[in-house]
PDB file of C-alpha atoms in Angstrom:
ATOM      1  CA  MET A   1     -36.058 -69.029   0.624  1.00  0.00           C
ATOM      2  CA  ILE A   2     -39.050 -68.530   1.466  1.00  0.00           C
ATOM      3  CA  MET A   3     -38.808 -64.799   0.669  1.00  0.00           C
ATOM      4  CA  THR A   4     -37.103 -65.579  -2.583  1.00  0.00           C
ATOM      5  CA  ASN A   5     -40.354 -67.790  -3.342  1.00  0.00           C
ATOM      6  CA  LEU A   6     -42.774 -65.103  -1.996  1.00  0.00           C
ATOM      7  CA  PHE A   7     -40.919 -62.719  -4.284  1.00  0.00           C
ATOM      8  CA  THR A   8     -41.418 -65.359  -7.610  1.00  0.00           C
ATOM      9  CA  LEU A   9     -44.907 -66.001  -6.580  1.00  0.00           C
ATOM     10  CA  LEU A  10     -45.892 -61.900  -6.227  1.00  0.00           C
ATOM     11  CA  THR A  11     -44.318 -61.368  -9.479  1.00  0.00           C
ATOM     12  CA  ALA A  12     -46.600 -64.126 -11.226  1.00  0.00           C
ATOM     13  CA  ALA A  13     -49.586 -62.897 -10.022  1.00  0.00           C
ATOM     14  CA  ALA A  14     -48.695 -58.883 -10.839  1.00  0.00           C
ATOM     15  CA  VAL A  15     -48.000 -60.691 -14.198  1.00  0.00           C
ATOM     16  CA  ALA A  16     -51.066 -62.323 -14.458  1.00  0.00           C
ATOM     17  CA  ALA A  17     -52.793 -59.678 -13.525  1.00  0.00           C
ATOM     18  CA  ALA A  18     -51.454 -56.986 -16.181  1.00  0.00           C
ATOM     19  CA  ALA A  19     -52.266 -59.975 -19.078  1.00  0.00           C
ATOM     20  CA  VAL A  20     -53.922 -57.866 -22.241  1.00  0.00           C
ATOM     21  CA  LEU A  21     -56.836 -59.770 -23.999  1.00  0.00           C
ATOM     22  CA  PRO A  22     -56.027 -60.462 -26.966  1.00  0.00           C
ATOM     23  CA  ALA A  23     -57.464 -57.897 -29.600  1.00  0.00           C
ATOM     24  CA  LEU A  24     -61.306 -58.376 -31.129  1.00  0.00           C
ATOM     25  CA  SER A  25     -63.251 -57.934 -34.064  1.00  0.00           C
ATOM     26  CA  PRO A  26     -66.863 -55.814 -33.777  1.00  0.00           C
ATOM     27  CA  ASN A  27     -68.261 -58.815 -34.140  1.00  0.00           C
ATOM     28  CA  SER A  28     -66.687 -60.498 -31.060  1.00  0.00           C
ATOM     29  CA  SER A  29     -69.599 -61.466 -28.383  1.00  0.00           C
ATOM     30  CA  VAL A  30     -67.355 -62.075 -25.470  1.00  0.00           C
ATOM     31  CA  LEU A  31     -67.799 -61.294 -21.684  1.00  0.00           C
ATOM     32  CA  ALA A  32     -65.093 -58.763 -20.948  1.00  0.00           C
ATOM     33  CA  VAL A  33     -63.376 -58.467 -17.395  1.00  0.00           C
ATOM     34  CA  ARG A  34     -62.096 -55.470 -15.798  1.00  0.00           C
ATOM     35  CA  ASP A  35     -60.010 -54.232 -12.965  1.00  0.00           C
ATOM     36  CA  LEU A  36     -58.223 -57.561 -11.998  1.00  0.00           C
ATOM     37  CA  SER A  37     -56.407 -55.514  -9.871  1.00  0.00           C
ATOM     38  CA  PRO A  38     -57.136 -53.786  -6.831  1.00  0.00           C
ATOM     39  CA  ARG A  39     -56.971 -49.959  -6.879  1.00  0.00           C
ATOM     40  CA  GLN A  40     -56.057 -47.147  -3.559  1.00  0.00           C
ATOM     41  CA  ASP A  41     -59.685 -45.159  -4.234  1.00  0.00           C
ATOM     42  CA  LEU A  42     -61.652 -48.224  -3.627  1.00  0.00           C
ATOM     43  CA  GLU A  43     -63.299 -49.779  -0.404  1.00  0.00           C
ATOM     44  CA  GLY A  44     -65.202 -53.158  -1.151  1.00  0.00           C
ATOM     45  CA  GLY A  45     -65.534 -56.413   0.858  1.00  0.00           C
ATOM     46  CA  PHE A  46     -70.033 -56.260   0.969  1.00  0.00           C
ATOM     47  CA  ALA A  47     -70.565 -59.255   0.083  1.00  0.00           C
ATOM     48  CA  LYS A  48     -68.982 -60.275   4.334  1.00  0.00           C
ATOM     49  CA  HIS A  49     -72.095 -58.870   5.794  1.00  0.00           C
ATOM     50  CA  CYS A  50     -74.704 -59.345   3.066  1.00  0.00           C
ATOM     51  CA  TYR A  51     -76.313 -62.944   3.248  1.00  0.00           C
ATOM     52  CA  THR A  52     -77.929 -62.633  -0.159  1.00  0.00           C
ATOM     53  CA  TYR A  53     -77.774 -59.957  -2.413  1.00  0.00           C
ATOM     54  CA  SER A  54     -78.322 -59.578  -6.282  1.00  0.00           C
ATOM     55  CA  VAL A  55     -78.704 -56.671  -8.948  1.00  0.00           C
ATOM     56  CA  GLY A  56     -81.932 -55.455  -9.727  1.00  0.00           C
ATOM     57  CA  GLU A  57     -83.405 -56.766 -13.644  1.00  0.00           C
ATOM     58  CA  ARG A  58     -86.001 -54.920 -13.845  1.00  0.00           C
ATOM     59  CA  GLY A  59     -88.347 -52.077 -13.316  1.00  0.00           C
ATOM     60  CA  GLU A  60     -87.821 -49.791 -10.349  1.00  0.00           C
ATOM     61  CA  ILE A  61     -85.045 -51.666  -9.018  1.00  0.00           C
ATOM     62  CA  TYR A  62     -83.313 -51.763 -12.087  1.00  0.00           C
ATOM     63  CA  GLY A  63     -79.780 -50.995 -11.507  1.00  0.00           C
ATOM     64  CA  ARG A  64     -79.607 -51.624  -7.676  1.00  0.00           C
ATOM     65  CA  LEU A  65     -78.009 -53.572  -5.400  1.00  0.00           C
ATOM     66  CA  SER A  66     -79.978 -54.824  -3.078  1.00  0.00           C
ATOM     67  CA  GLY A  67     -79.067 -57.272   0.079  1.00  0.00           C
ATOM     68  CA  SER A  68     -80.319 -58.661   3.451  1.00  0.00           C
ATOM     69  CA  CYS A  69     -77.370 -57.605   5.267  1.00  0.00           C
ATOM     70  CA  ASP A  70     -75.741 -56.569   9.099  1.00  0.00           C
ATOM     71  CA  ASP A  71     -73.326 -55.101  10.675  1.00  0.00           C
ATOM     72  CA  ASP A  72     -71.003 -58.410  11.422  1.00  0.00           C
ATOM     73  CA  GLU A  73     -70.042 -62.010   9.421  1.00  0.00           C
ATOM     74  CA  PHE A  74     -72.948 -63.823  11.680  1.00  0.00           C
ATOM     75  CA  PHE A  75     -75.813 -62.526  10.281  1.00  0.00           C
ATOM     76  CA  GLY A  76     -77.307 -62.449  13.341  1.00  0.00           C
ATOM     77  CA  ASP A  77     -79.644 -59.613  12.728  1.00  0.00           C
ATOM     78  CA  LEU A  78     -80.446 -58.874   9.060  1.00  0.00           C
ATOM     79  CA  HIS A  79     -81.489 -56.231   7.109  1.00  0.00           C
ATOM     80  CA  ASN A  80     -83.115 -54.846   3.649  1.00  0.00           C
ATOM     81  CA  MET A  81     -80.853 -52.219   1.488  1.00  0.00           C
ATOM     82  CA  TRP A  82     -80.342 -50.566  -1.895  1.00  0.00           C
ATOM     83  CA  LEU A  83     -77.534 -48.977  -3.699  1.00  0.00           C
ATOM     84  CA  ASP A  84     -78.313 -47.833  -6.916  1.00  0.00           C
ATOM     85  CA  LEU A  85     -75.196 -49.056  -9.111  1.00  0.00           C
ATOM     86  CA  ASN A  86     -75.307 -45.639 -11.349  1.00  0.00           C
ATOM     87  CA  GLN A  87     -73.798 -43.606  -7.833  1.00  0.00           C
ATOM     88  CA  CYS A  88     -70.548 -46.123  -8.533  1.00  0.00           C
ATOM     89  CA  LEU A  89     -70.436 -47.559 -11.916  1.00  0.00           C
ATOM     90  CA  GLY A  90     -69.221 -45.737 -15.333  1.00  0.00           C
ATOM     91  CA  ASN A  91     -69.344 -47.031 -19.192  1.00  0.00           C
ATOM     92  CA  ASP A  92     -65.483 -46.926 -20.776  1.00  0.00           C
ATOM     93  CA  ASN A  93     -66.149 -47.305 -24.816  1.00  0.00           C
ATOM     94  CA  GLY A  94     -68.546 -50.786 -23.785  1.00  0.00           C
ATOM     95  CA  ASP A  95     -66.478 -52.104 -20.804  1.00  0.00           C
ATOM     96  CA  LEU A  96     -67.870 -51.050 -16.579  1.00  0.00           C
ATOM     97  CA  ILE A  97     -65.772 -49.540 -15.023  1.00  0.00           C
ATOM     98  CA  TRP A  98     -65.819 -48.533 -11.412  1.00  0.00           C
ATOM     99  CA  GLN A  99     -66.294 -44.033 -11.966  1.00  0.00           C
ATOM    100  CA  ASP A 100     -67.897 -41.961  -9.129  1.00  0.00           C
ATOM    101  CA  GLY A 101     -71.619 -40.815 -10.422  1.00  0.00           C
ATOM    102  CA  GLY A 102     -70.363 -42.556 -13.424  1.00  0.00           C
ATOM    103  CA  ASN A 103     -74.438 -43.243 -14.410  1.00  0.00           C
ATOM    104  CA  ALA A 104     -73.464 -46.067 -16.387  1.00  0.00           C
ATOM    105  CA  ILE A 105     -76.866 -48.418 -15.893  1.00  0.00           C
ATOM    106  CA  ALA A 106     -79.371 -45.320 -17.091  1.00  0.00           C
ATOM    107  CA  LYS A 107     -77.514 -44.393 -19.569  1.00  0.00           C
ATOM    108  CA  SER A 108     -75.765 -46.642 -21.820  1.00  0.00           C
ATOM    109  CA  CYS A 109     -75.882 -49.914 -20.357  1.00  0.00           C
ATOM    110  CA  LYS A 110     -78.554 -52.503 -20.417  1.00  0.00           C
ATOM    111  CA  ASN A 111     -79.612 -56.222 -19.674  1.00  0.00           C
ATOM    112  CA  CYS A 112     -77.678 -56.025 -16.138  1.00  0.00           C
ATOM    113  CA  HIS A 113     -78.203 -58.266 -13.640  1.00  0.00           C
ATOM    114  CA  SER A 114     -76.157 -60.721 -11.469  1.00  0.00           C
ATOM    115  CA  ARG A 115     -74.147 -63.984 -12.196  1.00  0.00           C
ATOM    116  CA  ARG A 116     -76.586 -66.800 -12.107  1.00  0.00           C
ATOM    117  CA  ASP A 117     -73.551 -68.671  -9.314  1.00  0.00           C
ATOM    118  CA  GLU A 118     -71.160 -65.608  -8.463  1.00  0.00           C
ATOM    119  CA  THR A 119     -74.304 -62.720  -7.618  1.00  0.00           C
ATOM    120  CA  GLN A 120     -71.478 -60.759  -6.665  1.00  0.00           C
ATOM    121  CA  TRP A 121     -71.050 -60.499  -9.803  1.00  0.00           C
ATOM    122  CA  ILE A 122     -72.502 -57.648 -12.367  1.00  0.00           C
ATOM    123  CA  GLU A 123     -72.895 -58.392 -15.830  1.00  0.00           C
ATOM    124  CA  CYS A 124     -73.993 -55.731 -18.877  1.00  0.00           C
ATOM    125  CA  GLU A 125     -74.032 -55.112 -22.246  1.00  0.00           C
ATOM    126  CA  CYS A 126     -72.940 -51.578 -22.435  1.00  0.00           C
ATOM    127  CA  LYS A 127     -72.616 -49.456 -25.746  1.00  0.00           C
ATOM    128  CA  ASP A 128     -68.735 -48.735 -27.226  1.00  0.00           C
ATOM    129  CA  ARG A 129     -67.948 -44.894 -28.950  1.00  0.00           C
ATOM    130  CA  LYS A 130     -69.910 -45.888 -31.942  1.00  0.00           C
ATOM    131  CA  GLY A 131     -72.799 -45.943 -29.299  1.00  0.00           C
ATOM    132  CA  ALA A 132     -73.245 -50.654 -30.205  1.00  0.00           C
ATOM    133  CA  TYR A 133     -73.545 -52.973 -27.745  1.00  0.00           C
ATOM    134  CA  GLN A 134     -70.730 -55.244 -29.199  1.00  0.00           C
ATOM    135  CA  LYS A 135     -70.356 -57.246 -25.728  1.00  0.00           C
ATOM    136  CA  LEU A 136     -71.423 -58.076 -22.360  1.00  0.00           C
ATOM    137  CA  THR A 137     -68.701 -57.070 -19.606  1.00  0.00           C
ATOM    138  CA  SER A 138     -68.462 -58.090 -16.595  1.00  0.00           C
ATOM    139  CA  LEU A 139     -67.485 -56.542 -12.917  1.00  0.00           C
ATOM    140  CA  ASP A 140     -66.566 -57.682  -9.263  1.00  0.00           C
ATOM    141  CA  LEU A 141     -69.273 -55.752  -7.039  1.00  0.00           C
ATOM    142  CA  ASN A 142     -67.144 -56.604  -4.143  1.00  0.00           C
ATOM    143  CA  VAL A 143     -64.099 -54.486  -5.290  1.00  0.00           C
ATOM    144  CA  GLY A 144     -66.255 -51.230  -4.998  1.00  0.00           C
ATOM    145  CA  VAL A 145     -69.010 -51.712  -2.632  1.00  0.00           C
ATOM    146  CA  ARG A 146     -68.691 -51.854   0.955  1.00  0.00           C
ATOM    147  CA  TYR A 147     -71.130 -51.937   4.112  1.00  0.00           C
ATOM    148  CA  ASP A 148     -70.463 -48.979   5.913  1.00  0.00           C
ATOM    149  CA  MET A 149     -70.568 -49.533   9.345  1.00  0.00           C
ATOM    150  CA  ASP A 150     -71.598 -46.016  10.387  1.00  0.00           C
ATOM    151  CA  ASN A 151     -74.712 -45.695   8.864  1.00  0.00           C
ATOM    152  CA  HIS A 152     -75.714 -49.386   8.266  1.00  0.00           C
ATOM    153  CA  VAL A 153     -76.071 -49.037   4.733  1.00  0.00           C
ATOM    154  CA  LEU A 154     -74.275 -50.390   1.272  1.00  0.00           C
ATOM    155  CA  ALA A 155     -71.412 -47.222  -0.385  1.00  0.00           C
ATOM    156  CA  CYS A 156     -69.311 -46.726  -2.781  1.00  0.00           C
ATOM    157  CA  PHE A 157     -67.772 -43.407  -3.030  1.00  0.00           C
ATOM    158  CA  GLY A 158     -68.978 -42.272  -0.601  1.00  0.00           C
ATOM    159  CA  HIS A 159     -72.897 -42.638  -1.941  1.00  0.00           C
ATOM    160  CA  LEU A 160     -74.723 -44.387   0.856  1.00  0.00           C
ATOM    161  CA  GLY A 161     -77.358 -46.572   0.001  1.00  0.00           C
ATOM    162  CA  VAL A 162     -81.147 -46.916   1.318  1.00  0.00           C
ATOM    163  CA  ARG A 163     -82.261 -48.931   4.232  1.00  0.00           C
ATOM    164  CA  GLU A 164     -85.526 -50.464   4.276  1.00  0.00           C
TER     165      GLU A 164
END
């Protein structure tokens, strides 16, 4: 009985995660949420090692995930560090995606920032295939950014961040 209920619950969760978003008109202004299900090639979980973190919004720090992080979850010895998200994110027709060396923020997205109350999420406006910025797109950075315990920095796809 317990196994049947667990299977039913897991099946319902999988169906919900695979739900298709309705078609949008070219003038729609919506928030697109991508990567609802985990991918095998992504290693995330940086948020449990970082006390504070945010995405740089302007100037030299634009497109960087900066944080005060530590090797353990007790935040006893915090170190400032950052990771260039151009190494981690790509643009697929206006949607942020996980892509090794995708360079989305530098090439085809603008106004990238952390969500106000959920700072592990990045939001950007990215160009579609026609070159137009038509919607706000969002991605949970905790899915693909990890804290590298060997080098004590943020990392994605084998790219290491910088510890200051």
